[in-house]
Structure formats: C-alpha cells, structure tokens
Amino acid sequence: MKNFFSVADVDNLSTIVQEALELKANPNAFRSLGQYKMLGLVFLNPSLRTRLSTQKAALNLGMDVMVMNMDKDGWALETRDGVVMDGTTVEHIREAAAVMGEYCAILGLRSFPSLKDRKEDYSEDLFNKFSSYCKKPLISLESATRHPLQSLTDLITILENTPSTQEVDGQSVSVRAKPKVVLTWAPHVKALPQAVPNSFAEWMCKAQEQGLLDFTITHPAGYELDEQFTQGATITGNQNEALSNADFVYVKNWSSYQEYGKILVTGREWMPTPEKLKVTNRAKIMHCLPVRRDLELSSALLDGPDSLVIQEASNRVWAAQVVLKRILENL
Amino acid sequence: MKNFFSVADVDNLSTIVQEALELKANPNAFRSLGQYKMLGLVFLNPSLRTRLSTQKAALNLGMDVMVMNMDKDGWALETRDGVVMDGTTVEHIREAAAVMGEYCAILGLRSFPSLKDRKEDYSEDLFNKFSSYCKKPLISLESATRHPLQSLTDLITILENTPSTQEVDGQSVSVRAKPKVVLTWAPHVKALPQAVPNSFAEWMCKAQEQGLLDFTITHPAGYELDEQFTQGATITGNQNEALSNADFVYVKNWSSYQEYGKILVTGREWMPTPEKLKVTNRAKIMHCLPVRRDLELSSALLDGPDSLVIQEASNRVWAAQVVLKRILENL
Amino acid sequence: MKNFFSVADVDNLSTIVQEALELKANPNAFRSLGQYKMLGLVFLNPSLRTRLSTQKAALNLGMDVMVMNMDKDGWALETRDGVVMDGTTVEHIREAAAVMGEYCAILGLRSFPSLKDRKEDYSEDLFNKFSSYCKKPLISLESATRHPLQSLTDLITILENTPSTQEVDGQSVSVRAKPKVVLTWAPHVKALPQAVPNSFAEWMCKAQEQGLLDFTITHPAGYELDEQFTQGATITGNQNEALSNADFVYVKNWSSYQEYGKILVTGREWMPTPEKLKVTNRAKIMHCLPVRRDLELSSALLDGPDSLVIQEASNRVWAAQVVLKRILENL
C-alpha cells in the first residue's frame, strides 16, 4: 500500500480484515517493523478516536509519533496557487506539506470540508495537494469526502460479528453468512459532512461486490449521497422497509449533498428506536461516534445488548495498524 | 491498587512513602513493568506539574503515554443521563470514557469543580461516572474535591525532611520524630477549589492516626472544610497559635465550603511571612504551586533556605510512579 | 556544550557542521546516548518546524520528550521580581522554570519579543531568567533576539551546497570555495522580530572570520540591525549591488530596530524575483519559512531549481541533533 485515501487502495477486503484481526490477537508482533520510523499526524480539525487509535497503532508497530494540531496553533494554510499571500494565511501548503514530509516516513492528515463550496470540497483539493507536496505515503484521517479508517473499522466489526459457521442438520458447517447491512440517516442539530456515509457506502458497495454482505441505504428525500459512492446499493426512502431483516444498522446523520450542506429535515422521526428495530433480525447497532443520545439514536439502543459502538471504536486501532503495517512493508 | 482517588486507596502510608523513595533512588528499575501498556491522560482542565510529572513517571516505568486535552479541543462532555443531546455537548461521558478505556491500560483524569453547585461537585459525579464507564484503573489527576497525587507527594516530602535519628546522650539513636504539620489558609484573588486542602487534610489525618505526625489546620471563620476530610485534626482560627512550634507549614488558599465558592476574606493579613514564622520550629515551607508571590506567600519565604516548594514539585514524579507501579503490578 | 543561545556557544563552525552532516548520514548512531534522559520543550509561542525537528532530533538520540505549550494553556508567567501577583499572571518564572528543570535533563524554550519595548526585548530577560532558574542546560528554540538553531541549520545548508573541490588544469583539486552569502530584507504585511536576521548575521560574520564565506547584508534605510550582530559584514542599501555575484541569497523580512517594531517600507520593490537574481552567480535561494509567497519572495524562485528552502527546513533536524548530542555528552 502506498497511500490510504479510499477503498480503492485495498483490493481484497476479506484479506485485509483477516490481517487486522490477526493484529488484534497479537498487537505487538511487529514492534520492530516501524522502528526509527516517524509517523506525523496533522490535524486541521479536532479528533478524539482517530488521534488516540492511530497513535496507539503506530506505537504498537514500534514507530515514533509526532502530533501537530494546526487548527489550534493559528497556522492557517494557503492552498490556492498564484495568490499574493498578504492576508491571514501564514504558510502555503506547498512548503508546510513538504517540510512535514522531510521529518516523517508516513503522514496522516485530517481536514474537514467547508460545507459551503461543494465543488471545492469534492475536488479534495487540500488533501490531494498535501499528498503531492509531502512526497511521502499519506493516510487520510478523514478528508472532505471520506473517512476510510472508520469504514475499514466498520467492515472489521461487521465481519467479526458475522458467524462463519451455521448449524445444518445438527452439524456445524463452515458457511460464510451474508449479513444485511443498512445505513440509515438520523437527525442532528448541526450540519455534518457526508464523509462518513460516503465512505461507509463505498466500502459496503465493494464488500457487496466481493460477496461479503448485502447493502441498503435509507434516508429522507433530499439526502441522496453522491452516486459515485453508492453503486450497487439498494436505496430507499422507506426506513421501515430498509430495516426489515437487517443484521447490522449503521446510524449516521449527514447534511444534504444536493442542497449542499443544508439541514432539510428536523424532528426525531428518523431516529432509530427499539420499536423501529423490531423488524430487524435482532440487528447489531453501529455508530462511528461521537453520538448525540436520544437525538440521533435512542439511549435504549446505545446501552442495550446489541450495541457495537464501543467495540467499533476499539477496532479503530486495528484498522489503523493494518494500514500502517502495509505501508511500512512497502517503504 | 485498583484505582487512586483518595487516601482510602492506600493502607500503610509509611510503606508507600518508602516505596516512592526507592523509586526516587532508582527511577529506571522497573522499565519493563509497563512495557506495551498505554497510559491515557485526560485533562478537562489545564495542568503543568501534573501533566509533566505523570508523563515522566509513566515513561520511567516503560509505558506508552497519550495525552488528551479535552478542554481545548472543544469537546464538551455530557454527564447527565436522560437528556436529549440537542445542545452544546458533543459526546456523552458514557461513550467517551468507554472508548478511552478501550485504548488504554490505565487512565488518569483531571476535572475541576464548577464551584457553583456544591452538591454536584461533592458528589464527584463526573469522576465516578468516568471511572465506571472506562472499565479500567483510573487515577485522579485532581478531581472536584481531592488531589491525591499532590497529597501523597506532600507526605513523601514531609517524611523525607523529617530526621529518623536523634542525638540522645551524644549517641545517634533511631527515633522516628513526629513533626507538627500545619495547614494554613492564605489569601488569593480568585475563588479556588477546596480539592488540595481537602485532600491534604485527609492524608495528614490518616498519617496522624498512623503515628507519623501531628496535624493542625488554621483558617479564618467561614473557611471550615467539609468535616469528612478533617477528622482528628486540631482546628483553630488563631493562626499564630497554630504556627507555634510548627515543623512544616503548608500554605494554601481555598474558597469557602460553607458559602460555597465564595471569597470571604480579602487583604493580606493571613499571608505567611518570616515575621509570622518566628514562632515555628524553623518550619519548612510547602505549597503545591502555582503560587501567587507576595499575595499567598511572601517572596522571602519562597526564596529562603526553608522553602521546600521545588523539592515538593519534583517529588510529584515519585508519587505518580509509585501509584502507577502498584496499579501495573495489579493488572 | 552547556547551553545553546548564540553563536558564542560554538567555537569551530566548520567542525560542528561536519558533525551535523555525519548525524544526517547516520541518524540513529547515538540512540543510546540520550536513553532515559528527558527533553522538555516549552513553547510560549507557536511553532511548526522547530517543534517537529527538535522532537525528532531528540528521539533519534533515544531521549524522551515532553512538550509544554504554555501559550495555549492560559499559563501566563510573571517575570518581574518584587511585584505582588494579584493580577493575571498565574505563576512566576522562578517556580515554573525550576519545576520544569526538576523533570528534565535538558530544556528548550521559545519566546518571542513584544516588539514594544526594545530595551526589555534586547535584555533577553525572560530567556536569561528561565536559564538561571531551571538549573539545567537550556536550548533556545528562538528568543527575543536570536534563533540559533535556524542559523546553524542555515550554515549547514550553505556548506553542504558549497563544492569542496574545483577543476584546476583539468584535475579535481580540494579547494574550499568561499561563497558569497547575501542577506536581503524583503517585504511583509506584519511586523516581525529581528531574531532570525540578527542570528543569521552573527553566525555568518563568525563564519566569515573563520574563512568559510563572504557575507553581505542589504536592506532599505531604517532597517539597520543592531551592530552587535553585524561586525565585519558588508552592508549596503543597494540590493542590486549586494546580489551581484551572490552564491546564496537569504531572504527575510524584519521590522525596524531603530524605530523599534515599526514597518517603514511597504510595496514589493524589495521582493527578490528571477529578474533581480540575474546578477547573481546563479544563487541558491534560502528562507527560514514560513514564507509569504509573492510578497516576500516570488513563487518562481521558491518553486525553481535553485530553491533550498525545503532542504534547509529538513536540516533543522541535524542542527538540533548535533546541539543535543554535544549537551548530552557534557552532562
């Protein structure tokens, strides 16, 4: 692996999940692989899970880690070319990225979208420029349109919770179950990026292609995701129909892609509750966190026996570690 | 040791001080004990000494350390149950603590009181919830009502500076001296928590019970501490009487517990000075720092030969290290 | 080496550059030298290159590192003696420095000038007090009047790019070339400290004394640097004359020393461009970064084949590492 930006950076999803689960079983087996190698984590936006899990993954591989919080250091980056820098930006991404590339063997970058200019956000201009100028392998810690470490984590968690054997005529037979995975929109008070649902959708669509699961998306009208991420998914505006027989329900809010960055639906009609989940196959509940309790998702589900949210967050370490391991092996 | 929240987590005070002083003499003797173990330090409020000394203690034990400054990351935690999270809090402590527990073997948490709602502060609700949800050993880096790492440090410093032998008839005889330790209130311009004096008082009361020292508290009327922390202490409103024959004078401001969070006394009448200290047994001066010079404590004392404040701050490392060591040994 | 504050802390410049280049060739050769030694990096002002390069240098030497951002932690230090601390400063530098000295084997400190009170800034009061109170070797990470890690880096970069052999009568002969190095003022929208140009000038003047190069300074009238830094330099107000036959052009803005902290010249007349550089000996372009593109320096030069700015930033690691190595060897 050279970079990690989207599902396109991984061929066989089943294989990478297997490798991640081996790291989970044996976290320190590769402590010498990253020795004397520096990982630089650059945060243009806040982070809790991503920061901690990626740091831990790197330490598990023996790497050194430096964290740079550029949001709080008043270090506004210029990304446009051909402008006279006589305003508020203090450094051009050309220099900033190149310099950090000099100090690090691998870099990670988090950068949220503006939610104002769809074309600019979806061009992934900042991420692409950073990648180009730093001249080192770059891992997305969430970009304007994707959050691939989260999506890989989600896939790990789904397959980890999918039985690989079934009882047939009283005998245990190795049969890969094919779970029904549903992504459902949920309410929120703030306008959130589409990065997590875009990314989840493109990973699930590929997993569906590779025969690992069946994938359905449900959301209110006006919340259609960019079609490049949803090829092959079943999409419906009927939440109840989508949830029917679901094995995994992935709950997430996002703002509109069509009316870019807008909140079109308020009220809690779309919030998953135990009542609504009755039509599922006793579905496991997933959410990338942080979650607004009783706004996005009912407390009863979050605290109930079918919630996977903590296990899911915990698996962030193994997603980051398998990605770092593959990049280190390729240096 | 499973957690470290108050003096109740330690049985024999003399033994833990001895163990801390052995670590001071040999800081790297246990570098393999913490290998591959992650310490997570969560700061909901600023910190200088606590952050650095605890980090250093963990590194001395071979641990990995991750620091999370949640005050500055705009990551306001919800602690109440049963509320719809449609306001400014972005994550519930249930998830935040649980996730950090997944990434770490041991956690530390700093959280100051509001000084507005005494019942809430003294319930230690936030700390207790974090402890319960994180499911890992938790160390208080100062909570609403206590600062136990500081108090253990103070005890280490007092015993370290108490002669264990005396001259009797021209011969050196091993006699444990029993110093007089005085906690005196001092002025400040800001309303400060009672955590440090509460905690110091409960550690000194227990040390008095175990025959290690005699303990006196002095403060202006209205500054009585919660009685749960002062059982057995001599308490007087007469500062001069308290200081008489003192061997250690512990200087600290706090706001009123009775008129909760209020400043009742201004002026510098209660500030310890060389003049006032004349009635002591050439007492050693202690303060947990940071200290407001010539407001809480005179510069002449701070810079004089009897000041222990820097040695005291330095000993923070060994207090943290002995606590981490005991928890690691118990994992 | 005991401290690193100015060029006066180094005797033979050629030797230290050679030692730095050996570390560059073999970064991990001294991983045991710093084992169990703590480096504390204290930032009273923001930092990108300095923070990352010094952290990396310390890790290369096997040290532990703790970073303290005191600008953002609301931890305002009092530096004056004899004042009653009843205002906004929370801790005196006497205690803060002493405590950090207790936790660390070596300290680094960054502190910018106020640009309001020249006498105070040029007294280096804060830096000197910190150095005195911490009682440990102290490295300047940029002080009010100097940035010696940057200047050592600059010298490394200049000598690294200066051929040590020449063709004489068809044979390669070992002849140390003596490049012409020019420091030129350049425009900016903000009033910047004189620390970088002061420091560059004093390092280049000493390098000139030691026969390593020839040094010229050019700036508009009113931008004369303090003469203590420029002894022996050729100084001219004619930028074109200065650039003539230059081998290295070091571009930097600074505010006036005479009319302290003022911006006297606006407009881009002094901005180096390819056109202006035609009179040079195809000079290499240097800048300490961050740089304001097309305000301080034209993009064409920054992105052109003669730009050394990224290599220069990269060399910050080896400057920091040779300084740390020398101090460690002297502990």
Short mmCIF file of C-alpha atoms in Angstrom, two decimals, chain C residues 86-286:
data_model
loop_
_atom_site.label_atom_id
_atom_site.label_comp_id
_atom_site.label_asym_id
_atom_site.label_seq_id
_atom_site.Cartn_x
_atom_site.Cartn_y
_atom_site.Cartn_z
CA ASP C 86 -2.64 39.83 42.25
CA GLY C 87 -3.21 40.26 38.51
CA THR C 88 -3.44 37.92 35.52
CA THR C 89 -0.14 36.05 35.75
CA VAL C 90 -0.66 32.70 37.43
CA GLU C 91 2.89 31.61 38.09
CA HIS C 92 6.31 33.20 38.46
CA ILE C 93 9.07 32.13 36.11
CA ARG C 94 11.16 31.32 39.20
CA GLU C 95 8.92 28.40 40.12
CA ALA C 96 7.85 27.40 36.60
CA ALA C 97 11.42 27.14 35.31
CA ALA C 98 12.72 25.45 38.45
CA VAL C 99 9.99 22.82 38.37
CA MET C 100 10.50 22.04 34.70
CA GLY C 101 14.20 21.80 35.41
CA GLU C 102 13.46 19.14 38.01
CA TYR C 103 11.60 17.00 35.48
CA CYS C 104 14.05 17.34 32.58
CA ALA C 105 17.70 16.74 31.79
CA ILE C 106 17.69 19.40 29.05
CA LEU C 107 15.16 22.13 28.30
CA GLY C 108 14.27 24.12 25.19
CA LEU C 109 12.43 27.43 25.31
CA ARG C 110 10.70 29.51 22.65
CA SER C 111 9.73 33.05 23.48
CA PHE C 112 9.07 35.86 21.01
CA PRO C 113 9.76 39.56 21.69
CA SER C 114 6.98 42.00 22.47
CA LEU C 115 8.31 44.38 19.75
CA LYS C 116 7.12 47.17 22.04
CA ASP C 117 9.97 47.69 24.50
CA ARG C 118 13.33 47.33 22.75
CA LYS C 119 15.37 47.55 25.90
CA GLU C 120 13.40 44.78 27.55
CA ASP C 121 13.41 42.57 24.45
CA TYR C 122 17.15 43.03 23.87
CA SER C 123 17.95 42.34 27.52
CA GLU C 124 16.70 38.77 26.90
CA ASP C 125 15.36 38.97 30.42
CA LEU C 126 12.85 36.14 30.11
CA PHE C 127 15.31 33.76 28.49
CA ASN C 128 18.09 34.57 30.94
CA LYS C 129 15.83 34.17 33.95
CA PHE C 130 14.47 30.87 32.69
CA SER C 131 18.02 29.67 32.12
CA SER C 132 19.09 30.74 35.58
CA TYR C 133 16.10 29.31 37.44
CA CYS C 134 15.79 25.98 35.63
CA LYS C 135 19.37 25.00 36.55
CA LYS C 136 19.60 22.71 33.53
CA PRO C 137 21.15 23.09 30.06
CA LEU C 138 18.83 25.30 28.03
CA ILE C 139 18.46 25.43 24.25
CA SER C 140 16.99 28.48 22.55
CA LEU C 141 14.09 27.49 20.29
CA GLU C 142 14.07 31.19 19.28
CA SER C 143 14.31 34.00 21.76
CA ALA C 144 13.57 37.72 21.55
CA THR C 145 16.76 38.48 19.62
CA ARG C 146 18.11 35.22 18.18
CA HIS C 147 17.15 31.92 16.53
CA PRO C 148 20.40 29.96 16.72
CA LEU C 149 19.06 26.54 15.67
CA GLN C 150 17.86 28.20 12.49
CA SER C 151 21.21 29.88 11.90
CA LEU C 152 23.20 26.70 12.48
CA THR C 153 20.83 24.99 10.04
CA ASP C 154 21.47 27.74 7.53
CA LEU C 155 25.23 27.35 7.83
CA ILE C 156 24.92 23.57 7.43
CA THR C 157 22.85 24.09 4.30
CA ILE C 158 25.26 26.63 2.83
CA LEU C 159 28.35 24.49 3.38
CA GLU C 160 26.51 21.37 2.18
CA ASN C 161 25.85 23.21 -1.08
CA THR C 162 29.34 24.62 -1.47
CA PRO C 163 31.66 22.50 -3.61
CA SER C 164 34.77 21.42 -1.75
CA THR C 165 36.71 20.64 -4.91
CA GLN C 166 37.42 22.62 -8.04
CA GLU C 167 38.66 21.75 -11.50
CA VAL C 168 42.19 23.20 -11.87
CA ASP C 169 44.02 22.43 -15.13
CA GLY C 170 41.68 19.51 -15.77
CA GLN C 171 42.30 18.00 -12.33
CA SER C 172 40.00 17.84 -9.34
CA VAL C 173 41.72 19.75 -6.56
CA SER C 174 40.50 20.02 -3.00
CA VAL C 175 39.93 23.72 -2.62
CA ARG C 176 37.43 25.08 -0.17
CA ALA C 177 35.33 27.53 -2.16
CA LYS C 178 34.39 30.72 -0.37
CA PRO C 179 30.81 31.52 -1.36
CA LYS C 180 29.28 34.97 -1.30
CA VAL C 181 26.30 34.90 1.07
CA VAL C 182 23.78 37.75 0.95
CA LEU C 183 21.07 38.50 3.50
CA THR C 184 18.38 40.64 1.90
CA TRP C 185 15.43 42.30 3.58
CA ALA C 186 12.07 41.54 1.96
CA PRO C 187 8.54 42.91 2.40
CA HIS C 188 5.85 41.55 4.72
CA VAL C 189 2.45 42.68 5.99
CA LYS C 190 3.18 42.01 9.64
CA ALA C 191 5.82 43.45 11.95
CA LEU C 192 8.25 40.58 12.50
CA PRO C 193 11.03 40.18 15.09
CA GLN C 194 14.70 40.71 14.20
CA ALA C 195 15.63 37.37 15.77
CA VAL C 196 16.24 35.44 12.55
CA PRO C 197 18.27 38.14 10.74
CA ASN C 198 20.21 39.05 13.91
CA SER C 199 21.11 35.44 14.44
CA PHE C 200 21.87 34.72 10.78
CA ALA C 201 24.12 37.78 10.71
CA GLU C 202 26.12 36.84 13.78
CA TRP C 203 26.63 33.28 12.52
CA MET C 204 27.66 34.47 9.05
CA CYS C 205 30.01 37.09 10.48
CA LYS C 206 31.75 34.41 12.55
CA ALA C 207 31.83 32.08 9.53
CA GLN C 208 33.44 34.91 7.56
CA GLU C 209 36.03 35.37 10.31
CA GLN C 210 36.78 31.66 10.13
CA GLY C 211 37.31 31.94 6.38
CA LEU C 212 34.25 29.95 5.36
CA LEU C 213 32.40 32.58 3.30
CA ASP C 214 31.95 36.26 2.48
CA PHE C 215 28.92 37.97 3.96
CA THR C 216 26.86 40.93 2.74
CA ILE C 217 23.66 42.46 4.14
CA THR C 218 21.26 44.64 2.17
CA HIS C 219 18.13 46.43 3.36
CA PRO C 220 16.22 49.70 2.94
CA ALA C 221 17.23 52.69 5.04
CA GLY C 222 15.89 52.44 8.59
CA TYR C 223 16.25 48.65 8.75
CA GLU C 224 19.80 48.60 10.16
CA LEU C 225 20.25 45.69 12.53
CA ASP C 226 21.80 46.13 15.96
CA GLU C 227 25.54 46.46 15.29
CA GLN C 228 26.46 43.76 17.80
CA PHE C 229 25.27 41.20 15.24
CA THR C 230 26.84 42.57 12.07
CA GLN C 231 30.54 43.08 12.87
CA GLY C 232 32.58 42.52 9.71
CA ALA C 233 29.66 42.27 7.30
CA THR C 234 29.48 44.34 4.14
CA ILE C 235 26.29 46.39 4.48
CA THR C 236 24.64 48.24 1.62
CA GLY C 237 21.32 49.83 0.80
CA ASN C 238 21.79 48.88 -2.87
CA GLN C 239 20.11 45.50 -3.29
CA ASN C 240 21.32 45.04 -6.88
CA GLU C 241 24.94 45.66 -5.89
CA ALA C 242 24.61 43.25 -2.96
CA LEU C 243 23.14 40.48 -5.13
CA SER C 244 25.89 40.80 -7.72
CA ASN C 245 27.83 37.52 -7.91
CA ALA C 246 25.99 36.14 -4.88
CA ASP C 247 26.12 32.36 -4.39
CA PHE C 248 23.45 32.24 -1.70
CA VAL C 249 20.59 34.71 -1.20
CA TYR C 250 18.94 34.55 2.19
CA VAL C 251 15.57 36.30 2.09
CA LYS C 252 13.93 37.58 5.26
CA ASN C 253 11.66 40.30 6.47
CA TRP C 254 12.16 42.08 9.75
CA SER C 255 10.70 45.16 11.43
CA SER C 256 12.85 48.17 12.22
CA TYR C 257 15.34 48.04 15.07
CA GLN C 258 15.81 51.81 15.05
CA GLU C 259 12.13 52.72 15.07
CA TYR C 260 11.52 49.67 17.12
CA GLY C 261 8.98 47.20 15.80
CA LYS C 262 7.77 49.53 13.04
CA ILE C 263 7.11 48.75 9.38
CA LEU C 264 8.82 51.51 7.40
CA VAL C 265 8.62 50.18 3.86
CA THR C 266 5.60 48.74 2.10
CA GLY C 267 5.29 47.74 -1.53
CA ARG C 268 7.08 44.88 -3.22
CA GLU C 269 10.10 46.70 -4.59
CA TRP C 270 12.48 44.68 -2.40
CA MET C 271 10.94 41.31 -3.19
CA PRO C 272 13.53 39.00 -4.82
CA THR C 273 12.49 37.85 -8.30
CA PRO C 274 14.18 35.85 -11.08
CA GLU C 275 14.84 39.14 -12.85
CA LYS C 276 16.71 40.58 -9.87
CA LEU C 277 18.64 37.38 -9.35
CA LYS C 278 20.18 37.57 -12.83
CA VAL C 279 23.19 39.41 -11.44
CA THR C 280 23.98 36.54 -9.07
CA ASN C 281 26.21 33.55 -9.66
CA ARG C 282 23.01 31.52 -10.19
CA ALA C 283 22.44 31.91 -6.46
CA LYS C 284 20.71 29.36 -4.29
CA ILE C 285 17.62 30.77 -2.56
CA MET C 286 17.15 30.38 1.19
#
